[in-house]
Coordinates of N, CA and C in Angstrom, one line a residue:
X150 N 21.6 -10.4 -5.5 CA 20.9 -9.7 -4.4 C 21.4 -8.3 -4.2
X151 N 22.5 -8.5 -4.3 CA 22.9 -7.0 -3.7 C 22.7 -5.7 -5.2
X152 N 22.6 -6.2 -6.2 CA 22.5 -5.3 -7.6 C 20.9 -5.2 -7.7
X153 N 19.7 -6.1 -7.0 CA 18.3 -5.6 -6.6 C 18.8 -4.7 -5.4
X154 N 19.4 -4.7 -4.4 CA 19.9 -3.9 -3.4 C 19.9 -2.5 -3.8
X155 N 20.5 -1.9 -4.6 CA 20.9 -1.2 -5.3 C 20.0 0.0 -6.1
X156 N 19.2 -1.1 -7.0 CA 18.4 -0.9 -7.9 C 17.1 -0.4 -7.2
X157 N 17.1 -0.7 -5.7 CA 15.5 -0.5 -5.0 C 15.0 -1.4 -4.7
X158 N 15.3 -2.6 -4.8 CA 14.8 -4.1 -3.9 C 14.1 -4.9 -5.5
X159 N 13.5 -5.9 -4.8 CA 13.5 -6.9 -6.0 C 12.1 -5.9 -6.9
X160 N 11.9 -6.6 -8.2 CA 10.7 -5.5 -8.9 C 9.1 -6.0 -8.3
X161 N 8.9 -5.0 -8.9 CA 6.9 -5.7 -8.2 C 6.5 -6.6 -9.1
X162 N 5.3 -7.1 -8.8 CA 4.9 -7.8 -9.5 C 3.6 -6.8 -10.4
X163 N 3.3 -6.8 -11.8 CA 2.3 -5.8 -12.3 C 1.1 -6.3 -11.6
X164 N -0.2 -5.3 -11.2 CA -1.5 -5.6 -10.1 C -2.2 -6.6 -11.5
X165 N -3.1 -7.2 -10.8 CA -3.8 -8.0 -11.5 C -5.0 -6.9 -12.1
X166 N -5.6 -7.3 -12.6 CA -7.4 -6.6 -13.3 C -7.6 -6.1 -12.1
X167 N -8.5 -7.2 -11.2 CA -9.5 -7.2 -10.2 C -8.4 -6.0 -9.3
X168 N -7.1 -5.7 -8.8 CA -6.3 -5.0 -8.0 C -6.3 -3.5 -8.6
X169 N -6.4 -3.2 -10.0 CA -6.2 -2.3 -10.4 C -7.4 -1.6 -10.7
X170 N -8.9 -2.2 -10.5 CA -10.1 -1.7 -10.6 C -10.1 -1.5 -9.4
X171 N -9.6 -2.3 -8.1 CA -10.4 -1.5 -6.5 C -9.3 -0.4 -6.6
X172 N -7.8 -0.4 -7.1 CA -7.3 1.1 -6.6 C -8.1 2.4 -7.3
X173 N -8.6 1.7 -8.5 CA -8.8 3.5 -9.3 C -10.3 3.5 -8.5
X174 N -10.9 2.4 -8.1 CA -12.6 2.9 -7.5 C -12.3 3.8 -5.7
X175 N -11.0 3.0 -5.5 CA -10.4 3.8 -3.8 C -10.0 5.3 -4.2
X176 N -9.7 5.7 -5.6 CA -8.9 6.9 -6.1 C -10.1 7.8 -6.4
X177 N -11.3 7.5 -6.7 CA -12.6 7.9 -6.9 C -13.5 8.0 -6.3
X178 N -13.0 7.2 -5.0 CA -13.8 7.7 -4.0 C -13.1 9.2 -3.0
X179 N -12.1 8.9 -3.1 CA -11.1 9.8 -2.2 C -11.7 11.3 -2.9
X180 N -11.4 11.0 -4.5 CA -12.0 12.2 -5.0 C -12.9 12.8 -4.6
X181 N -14.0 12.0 -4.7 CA -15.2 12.5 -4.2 C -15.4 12.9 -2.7
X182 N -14.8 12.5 -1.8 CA -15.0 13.1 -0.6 C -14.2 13.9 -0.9
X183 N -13.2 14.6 -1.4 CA -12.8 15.8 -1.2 C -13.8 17.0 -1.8
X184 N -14.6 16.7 -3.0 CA -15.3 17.8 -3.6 C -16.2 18.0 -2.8
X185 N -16.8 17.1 -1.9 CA -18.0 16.9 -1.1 C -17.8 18.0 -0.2
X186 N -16.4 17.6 0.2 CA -15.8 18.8 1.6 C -15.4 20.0 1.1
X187 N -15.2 20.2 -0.1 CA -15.4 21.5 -0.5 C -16.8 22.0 -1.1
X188 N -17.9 21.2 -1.8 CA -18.8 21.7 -1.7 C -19.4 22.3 -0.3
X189 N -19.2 21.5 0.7 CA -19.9 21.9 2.0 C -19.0 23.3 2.8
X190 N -17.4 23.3 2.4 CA -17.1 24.5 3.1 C -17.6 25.7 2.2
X191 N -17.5 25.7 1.1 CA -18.2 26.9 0.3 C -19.6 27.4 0.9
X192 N -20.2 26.0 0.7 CA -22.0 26.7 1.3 C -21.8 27.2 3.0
X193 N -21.1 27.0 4.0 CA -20.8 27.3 4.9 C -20.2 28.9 4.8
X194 N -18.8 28.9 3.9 CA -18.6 30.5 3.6 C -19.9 31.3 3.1
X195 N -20.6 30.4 1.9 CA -21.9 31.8 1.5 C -22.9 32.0 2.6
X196 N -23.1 31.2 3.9 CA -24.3 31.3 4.4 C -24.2 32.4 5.7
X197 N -22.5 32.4 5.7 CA -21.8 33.6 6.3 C -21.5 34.8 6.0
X198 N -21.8 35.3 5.0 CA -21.7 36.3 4.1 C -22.4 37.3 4.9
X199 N -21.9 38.7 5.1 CA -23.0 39.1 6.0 C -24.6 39.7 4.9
X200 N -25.3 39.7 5.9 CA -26.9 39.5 5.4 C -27.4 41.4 5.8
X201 N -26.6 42.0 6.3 CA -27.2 43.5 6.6 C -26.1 44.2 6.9
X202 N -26.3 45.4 7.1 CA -25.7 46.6 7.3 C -24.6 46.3 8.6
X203 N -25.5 45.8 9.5 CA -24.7 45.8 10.6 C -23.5 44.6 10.8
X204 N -23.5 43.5 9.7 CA -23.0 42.5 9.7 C -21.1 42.5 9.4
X205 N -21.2 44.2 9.4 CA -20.0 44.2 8.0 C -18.8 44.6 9.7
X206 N -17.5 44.9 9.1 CA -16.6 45.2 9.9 C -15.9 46.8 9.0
X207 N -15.8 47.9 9.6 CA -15.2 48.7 8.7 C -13.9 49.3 9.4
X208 N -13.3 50.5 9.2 CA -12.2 51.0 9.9 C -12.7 52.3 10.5
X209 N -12.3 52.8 11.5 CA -12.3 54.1 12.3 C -11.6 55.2 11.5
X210 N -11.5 56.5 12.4 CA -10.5 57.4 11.5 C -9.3 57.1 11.6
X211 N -9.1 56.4 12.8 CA -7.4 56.1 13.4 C -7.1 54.5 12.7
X212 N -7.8 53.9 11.8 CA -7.4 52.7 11.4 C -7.7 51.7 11.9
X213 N -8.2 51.7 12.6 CA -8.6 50.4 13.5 C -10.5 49.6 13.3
X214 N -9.9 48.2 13.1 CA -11.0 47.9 13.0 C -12.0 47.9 13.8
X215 N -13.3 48.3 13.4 CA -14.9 48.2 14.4 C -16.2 47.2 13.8
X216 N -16.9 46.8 14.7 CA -17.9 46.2 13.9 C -19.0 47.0 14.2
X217 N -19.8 47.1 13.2 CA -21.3 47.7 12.8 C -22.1 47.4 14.1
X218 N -21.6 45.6 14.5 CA -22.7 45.5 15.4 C -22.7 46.3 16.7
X219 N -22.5 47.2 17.1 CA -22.2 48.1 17.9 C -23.8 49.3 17.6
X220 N -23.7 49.4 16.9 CA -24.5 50.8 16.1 C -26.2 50.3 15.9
X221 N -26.0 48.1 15.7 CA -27.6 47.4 16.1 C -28.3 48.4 16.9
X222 N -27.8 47.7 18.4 CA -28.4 48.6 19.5 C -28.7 47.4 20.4
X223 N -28.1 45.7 19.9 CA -28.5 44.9 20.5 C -27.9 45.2 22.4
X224 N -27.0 45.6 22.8 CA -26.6 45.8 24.0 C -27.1 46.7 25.2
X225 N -27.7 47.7 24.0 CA -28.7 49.0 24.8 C -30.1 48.7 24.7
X226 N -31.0 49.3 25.6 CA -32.0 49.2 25.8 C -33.0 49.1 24.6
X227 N -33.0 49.9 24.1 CA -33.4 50.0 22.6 C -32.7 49.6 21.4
X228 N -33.2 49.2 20.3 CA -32.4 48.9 19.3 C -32.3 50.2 18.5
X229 N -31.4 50.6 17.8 CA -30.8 51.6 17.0 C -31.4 52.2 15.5
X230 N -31.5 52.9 14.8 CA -31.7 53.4 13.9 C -30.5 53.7 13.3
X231 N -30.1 53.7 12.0 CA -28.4 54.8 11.7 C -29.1 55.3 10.6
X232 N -28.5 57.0 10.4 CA -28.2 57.6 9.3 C -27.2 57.6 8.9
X233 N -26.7 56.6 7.7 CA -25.3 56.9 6.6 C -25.3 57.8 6.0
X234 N -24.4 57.8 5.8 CA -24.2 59.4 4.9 C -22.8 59.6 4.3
X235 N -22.5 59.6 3.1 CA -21.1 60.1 2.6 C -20.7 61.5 2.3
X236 N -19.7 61.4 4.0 CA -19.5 63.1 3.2 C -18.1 63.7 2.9
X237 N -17.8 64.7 2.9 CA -16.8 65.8 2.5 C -16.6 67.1 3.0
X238 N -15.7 67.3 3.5 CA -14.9 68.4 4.3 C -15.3 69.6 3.1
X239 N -15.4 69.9 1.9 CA -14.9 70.9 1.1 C -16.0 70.6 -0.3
X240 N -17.3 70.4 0.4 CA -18.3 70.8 -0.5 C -19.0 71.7 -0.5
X241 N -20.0 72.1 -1.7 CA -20.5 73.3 -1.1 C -21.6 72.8 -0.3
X242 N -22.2 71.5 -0.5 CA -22.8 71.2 0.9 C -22.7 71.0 2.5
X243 N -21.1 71.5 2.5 CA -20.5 70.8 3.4 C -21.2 71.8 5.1
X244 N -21.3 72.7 4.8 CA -21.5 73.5 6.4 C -23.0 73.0 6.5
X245 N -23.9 73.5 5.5 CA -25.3 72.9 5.3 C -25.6 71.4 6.4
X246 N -24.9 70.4 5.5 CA -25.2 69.2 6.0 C -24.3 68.4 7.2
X247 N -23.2 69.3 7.5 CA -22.7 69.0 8.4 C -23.8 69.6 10.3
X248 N -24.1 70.5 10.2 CA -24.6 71.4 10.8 C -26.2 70.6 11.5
X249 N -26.8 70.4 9.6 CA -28.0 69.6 10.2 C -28.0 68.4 11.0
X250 N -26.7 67.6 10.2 CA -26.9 66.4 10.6 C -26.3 66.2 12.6
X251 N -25.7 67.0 12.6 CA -25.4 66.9 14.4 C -26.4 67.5 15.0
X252 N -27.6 68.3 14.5 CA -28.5 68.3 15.2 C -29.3 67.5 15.3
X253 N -29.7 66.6 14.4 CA -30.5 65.5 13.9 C -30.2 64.3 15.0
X254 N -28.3 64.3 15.1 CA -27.8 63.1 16.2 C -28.0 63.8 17.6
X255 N -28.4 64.6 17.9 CA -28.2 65.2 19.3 C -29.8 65.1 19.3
X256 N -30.6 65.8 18.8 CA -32.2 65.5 19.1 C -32.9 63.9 19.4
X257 N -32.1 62.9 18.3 CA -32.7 61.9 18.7 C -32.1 60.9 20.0
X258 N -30.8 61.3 20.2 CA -30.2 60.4 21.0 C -29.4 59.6 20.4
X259 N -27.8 59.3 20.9 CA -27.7 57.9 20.9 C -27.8 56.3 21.1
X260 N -28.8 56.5 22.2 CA -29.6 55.2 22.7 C -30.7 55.0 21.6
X261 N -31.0 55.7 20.6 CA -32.1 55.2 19.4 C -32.0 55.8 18.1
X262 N -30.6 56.4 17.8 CA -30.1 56.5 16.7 C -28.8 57.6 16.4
X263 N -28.1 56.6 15.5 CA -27.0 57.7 15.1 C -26.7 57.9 13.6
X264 N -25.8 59.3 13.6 CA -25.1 59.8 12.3 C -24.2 58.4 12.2
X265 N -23.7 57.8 10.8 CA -22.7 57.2 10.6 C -22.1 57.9 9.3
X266 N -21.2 58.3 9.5 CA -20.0 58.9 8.2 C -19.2 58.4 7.7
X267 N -19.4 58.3 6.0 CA -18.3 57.9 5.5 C -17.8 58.7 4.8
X268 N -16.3 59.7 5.1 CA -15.9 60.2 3.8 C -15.4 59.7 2.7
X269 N -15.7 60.1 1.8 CA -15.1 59.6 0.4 C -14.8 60.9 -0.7
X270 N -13.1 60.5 -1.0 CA -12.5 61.7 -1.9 C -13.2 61.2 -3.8
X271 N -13.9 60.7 -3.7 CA -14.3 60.2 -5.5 C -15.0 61.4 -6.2
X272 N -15.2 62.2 -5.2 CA -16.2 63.4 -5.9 C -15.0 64.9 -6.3
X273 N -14.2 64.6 -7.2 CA -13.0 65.9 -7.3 C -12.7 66.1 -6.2
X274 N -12.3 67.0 -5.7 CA -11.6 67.7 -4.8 C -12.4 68.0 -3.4
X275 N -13.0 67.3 -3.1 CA -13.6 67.9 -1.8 C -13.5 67.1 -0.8
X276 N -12.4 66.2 -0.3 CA -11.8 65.9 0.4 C -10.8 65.4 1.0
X277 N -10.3 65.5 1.9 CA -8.7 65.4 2.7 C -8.2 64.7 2.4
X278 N -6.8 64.2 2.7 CA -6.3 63.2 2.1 C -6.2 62.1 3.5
X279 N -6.3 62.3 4.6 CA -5.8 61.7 5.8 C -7.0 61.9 6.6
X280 N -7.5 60.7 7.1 CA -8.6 60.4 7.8 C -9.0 60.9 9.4
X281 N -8.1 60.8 9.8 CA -7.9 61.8 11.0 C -7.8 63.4 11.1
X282 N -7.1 63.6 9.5 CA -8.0 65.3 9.8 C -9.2 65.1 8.9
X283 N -9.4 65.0 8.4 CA -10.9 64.7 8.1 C -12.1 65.2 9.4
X284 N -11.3 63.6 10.4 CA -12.4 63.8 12.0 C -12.2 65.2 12.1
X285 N -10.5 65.1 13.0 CA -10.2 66.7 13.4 C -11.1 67.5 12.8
X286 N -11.1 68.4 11.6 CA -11.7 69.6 11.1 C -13.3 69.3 11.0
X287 N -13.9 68.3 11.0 CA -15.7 68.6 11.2 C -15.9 68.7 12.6
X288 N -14.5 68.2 13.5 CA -15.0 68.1 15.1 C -14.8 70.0 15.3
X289 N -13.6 70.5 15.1 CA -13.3 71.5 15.3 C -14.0 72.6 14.6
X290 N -14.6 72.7 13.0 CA -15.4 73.4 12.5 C -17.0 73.6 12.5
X291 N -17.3 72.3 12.7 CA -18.8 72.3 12.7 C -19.2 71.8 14.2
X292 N -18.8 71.3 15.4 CA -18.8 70.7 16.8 C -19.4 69.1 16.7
X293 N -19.2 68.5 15.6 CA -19.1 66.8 14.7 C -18.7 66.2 16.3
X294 N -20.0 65.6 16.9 CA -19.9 64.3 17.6 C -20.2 62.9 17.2
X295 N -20.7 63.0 15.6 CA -21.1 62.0 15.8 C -20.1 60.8 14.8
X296 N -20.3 59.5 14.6 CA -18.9 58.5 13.7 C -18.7 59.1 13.0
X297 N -17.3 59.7 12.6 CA -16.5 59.8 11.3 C -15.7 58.3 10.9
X298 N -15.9 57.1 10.1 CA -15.0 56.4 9.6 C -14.4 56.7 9.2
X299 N -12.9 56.1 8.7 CA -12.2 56.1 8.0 C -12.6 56.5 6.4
X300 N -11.7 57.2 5.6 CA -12.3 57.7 4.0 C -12.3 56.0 3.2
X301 N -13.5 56.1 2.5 CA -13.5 55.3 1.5 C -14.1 55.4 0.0
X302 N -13.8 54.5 -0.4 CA -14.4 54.2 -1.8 C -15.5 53.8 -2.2
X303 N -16.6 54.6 -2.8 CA -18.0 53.7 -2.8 C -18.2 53.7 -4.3
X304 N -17.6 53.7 -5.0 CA -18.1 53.5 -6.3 C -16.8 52.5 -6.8
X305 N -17.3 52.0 -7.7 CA -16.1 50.6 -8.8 C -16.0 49.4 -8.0
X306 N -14.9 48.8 -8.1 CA -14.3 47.5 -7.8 C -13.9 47.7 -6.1
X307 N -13.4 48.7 -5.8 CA -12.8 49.1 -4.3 C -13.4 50.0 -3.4
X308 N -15.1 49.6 -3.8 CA -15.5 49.7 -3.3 C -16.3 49.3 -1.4
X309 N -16.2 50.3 -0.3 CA -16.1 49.6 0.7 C -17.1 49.1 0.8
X310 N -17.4 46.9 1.0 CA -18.2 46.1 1.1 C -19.4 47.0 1.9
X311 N -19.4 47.2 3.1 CA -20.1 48.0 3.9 C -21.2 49.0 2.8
X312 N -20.6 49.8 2.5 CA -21.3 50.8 1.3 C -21.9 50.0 0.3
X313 N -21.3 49.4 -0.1 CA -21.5 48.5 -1.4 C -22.8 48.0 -1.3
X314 N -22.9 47.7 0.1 CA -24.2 46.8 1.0 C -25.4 47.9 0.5
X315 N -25.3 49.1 1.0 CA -25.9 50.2 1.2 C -26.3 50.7 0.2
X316 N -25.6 50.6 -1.0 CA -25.8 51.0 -2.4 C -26.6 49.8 -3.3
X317 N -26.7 48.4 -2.8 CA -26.9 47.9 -4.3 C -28.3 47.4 -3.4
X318 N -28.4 47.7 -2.3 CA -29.9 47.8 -1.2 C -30.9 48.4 -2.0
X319 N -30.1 49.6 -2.3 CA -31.3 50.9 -3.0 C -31.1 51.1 -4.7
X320 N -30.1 50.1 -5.0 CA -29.6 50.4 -6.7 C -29.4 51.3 -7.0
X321 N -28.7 52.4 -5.9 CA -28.1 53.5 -6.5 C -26.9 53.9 -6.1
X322 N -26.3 54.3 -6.5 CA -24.8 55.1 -6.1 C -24.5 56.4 -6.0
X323 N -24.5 57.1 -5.2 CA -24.6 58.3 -5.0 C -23.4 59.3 -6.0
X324 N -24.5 60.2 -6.7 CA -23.9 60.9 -7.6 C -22.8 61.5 -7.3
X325 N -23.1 62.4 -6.1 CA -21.9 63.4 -5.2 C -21.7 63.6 -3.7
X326 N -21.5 64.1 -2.9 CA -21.6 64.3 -1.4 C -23.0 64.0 -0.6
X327 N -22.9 63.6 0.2 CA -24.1 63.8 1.4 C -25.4 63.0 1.2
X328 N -25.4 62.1 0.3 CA -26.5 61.2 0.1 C -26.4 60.3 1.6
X329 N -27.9 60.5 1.6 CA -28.4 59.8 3.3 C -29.2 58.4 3.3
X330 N -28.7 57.6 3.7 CA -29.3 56.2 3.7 C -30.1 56.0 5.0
X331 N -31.0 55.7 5.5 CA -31.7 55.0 6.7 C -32.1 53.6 6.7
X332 N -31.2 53.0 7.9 CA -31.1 51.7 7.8 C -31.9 51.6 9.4
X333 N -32.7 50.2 9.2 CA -33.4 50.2 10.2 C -32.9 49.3 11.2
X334 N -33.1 48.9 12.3 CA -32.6 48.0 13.4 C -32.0 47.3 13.2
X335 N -33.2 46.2 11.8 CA -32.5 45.1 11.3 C -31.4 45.2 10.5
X336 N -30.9 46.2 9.7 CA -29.6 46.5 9.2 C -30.1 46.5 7.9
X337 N -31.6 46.6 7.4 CA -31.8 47.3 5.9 C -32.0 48.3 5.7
X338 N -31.7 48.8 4.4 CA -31.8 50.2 4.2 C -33.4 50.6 3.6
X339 N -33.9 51.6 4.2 CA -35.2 51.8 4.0 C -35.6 52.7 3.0
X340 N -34.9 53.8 3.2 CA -35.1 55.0 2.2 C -33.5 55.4 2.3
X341 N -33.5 56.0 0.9 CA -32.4 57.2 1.1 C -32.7 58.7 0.0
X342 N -31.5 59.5 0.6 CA -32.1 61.1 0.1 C -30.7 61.4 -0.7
X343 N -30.8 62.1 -2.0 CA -29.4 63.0 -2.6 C -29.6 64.6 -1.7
X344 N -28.7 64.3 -2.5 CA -27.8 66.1 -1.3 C -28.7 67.0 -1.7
X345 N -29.3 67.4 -2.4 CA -29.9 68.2 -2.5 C -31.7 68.2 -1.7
X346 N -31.7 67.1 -1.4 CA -33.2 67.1 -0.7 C -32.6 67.5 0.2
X347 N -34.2 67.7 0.9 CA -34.4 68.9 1.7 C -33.8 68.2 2.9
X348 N -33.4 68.2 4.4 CA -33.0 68.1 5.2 C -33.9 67.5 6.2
X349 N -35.4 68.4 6.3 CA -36.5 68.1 7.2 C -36.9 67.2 6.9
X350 N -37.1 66.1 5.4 CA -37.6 65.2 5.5 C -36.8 64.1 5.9
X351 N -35.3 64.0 6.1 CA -34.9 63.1 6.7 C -34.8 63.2 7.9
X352 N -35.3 63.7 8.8 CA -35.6 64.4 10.1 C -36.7 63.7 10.3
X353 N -38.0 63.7 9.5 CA -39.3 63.1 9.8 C -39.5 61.9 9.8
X354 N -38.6 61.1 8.6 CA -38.4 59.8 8.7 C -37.6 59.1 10.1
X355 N -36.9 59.6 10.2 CA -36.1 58.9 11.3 C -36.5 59.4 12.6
X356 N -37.5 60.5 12.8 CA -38.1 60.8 14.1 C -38.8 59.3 14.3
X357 N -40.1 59.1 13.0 CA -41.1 58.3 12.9 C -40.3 57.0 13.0
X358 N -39.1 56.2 12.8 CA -38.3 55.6 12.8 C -37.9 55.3 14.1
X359 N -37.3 56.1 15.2 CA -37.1 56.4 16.5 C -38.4 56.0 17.3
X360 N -39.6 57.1 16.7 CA -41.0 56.2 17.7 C -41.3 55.1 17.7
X361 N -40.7 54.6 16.2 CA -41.7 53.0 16.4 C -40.6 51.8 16.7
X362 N -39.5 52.1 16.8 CA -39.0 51.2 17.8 C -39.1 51.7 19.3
X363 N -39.2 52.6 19.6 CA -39.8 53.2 21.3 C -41.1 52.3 21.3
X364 N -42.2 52.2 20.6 CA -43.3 51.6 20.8 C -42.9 50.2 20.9
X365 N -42.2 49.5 20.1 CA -42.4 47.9 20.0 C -41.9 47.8 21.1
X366 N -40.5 48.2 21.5 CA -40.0 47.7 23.1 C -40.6 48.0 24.2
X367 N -41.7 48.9 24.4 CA -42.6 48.9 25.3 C -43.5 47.7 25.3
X368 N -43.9 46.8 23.9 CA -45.0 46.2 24.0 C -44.2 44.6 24.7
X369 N -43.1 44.5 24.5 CA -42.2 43.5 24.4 C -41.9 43.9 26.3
X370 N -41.7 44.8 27.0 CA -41.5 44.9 28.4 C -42.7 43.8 29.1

């Protein structure tokens, strides 16, 4: 007794057939409810994935996270328009399009559209290293009220999701500075312009953009 004691108690006895078919069918079921519960948290994570523009979460110039849904327009009277735009402190487009585009945010308003900025240093040398002067000097050089985010990445692998959205919207990637996206209420992108188009036509688009959400929420009062 006491050498079974010892050894771990008396031995088992081996399972019979019939005992060792219900364990491996109890071991196969177990299985399967586990793949089950991961197939269903998967389709749960993909159906969360965000679906538009405004879905995404990015950073500020000071590092801090913000969400897009702000910029909708669901909380204001009107819903929102944005112009994106990636720019650069130290292009030769830089006074050009800095200049337009705060007129562009000041004429339409921010109750029915805004500038949204991303810098990004991927284009050589034309921008800062530190995201805060970034803001600082368009606030102080050009009178820049409108979002400066934080600098990012829009091209490769580290690429910011947000942009990423924005880019594979229109299947393009912007060659150099100042490419203009227009995303509408619903958070798709509608048109976009390279740096070199002309200025007035993104002006016309997003006036026309501006009136016709002014018209639908009149018809909706």
């Amino acid at each position: 007794m006491e050498a079974l004691e010892v050894l771990g108690g008396y031995p088992t006895k081996p399972l019979n057939p019939r005992a060792r078919m219900v364990r491996v069918l109890l071991s196969m079921t177990v299985c399967m409810g586990c793949l089950l519960m991961l197939h269903s948290f998967l389709k749960i994570s993909k159906s969360r994935k965000p679906q538009d523009f405004y879905s995404f979460e990015v950073k500020d110039a000071k590092g801090r996270s913000v969400s897009l849904e702000r910029y909708r327009g669901k909380a204001s009277p009107l819903a929102q328009a944005s112009l994106v735009v990636n720019v650069a402190s130290h292009s030769e487009h830089t006074e050009m399009n800095y200049r337009s585009l705060q007129e562009l945010h000041q004429e339409l308003g921010t109750s029915h559209f805004n500038v949204l900025a991303f810098p990004c240093g991927q284009f050589g040398e034309t921008e800062m290293s530190a995201s805060r002067d970034i803001e600082a000097y368009a606030k102080n050089t050009y009178g820049v009220t409108f979002t400066i985010f934080s600098k990012v990445k829009i091209m490769g692998s580290e690429a910011e999701p947000a942009f990423k959205f924005i880019t594979d919207s229109v299947k393009k990637v912007p060659k150099w500075n100042f490419w203009k996206f227009l995303v509408n209420p619903e958070g798709q992108v509608v048109r976009f312009w390279k740096a070199e188009e002309p200025v007035d036509s993104v002006r016309q688009e997003a006036i026309t953009m501006v009136r016709q959400i002014i018209l639908k929420k009149r018809t909706e009062l």
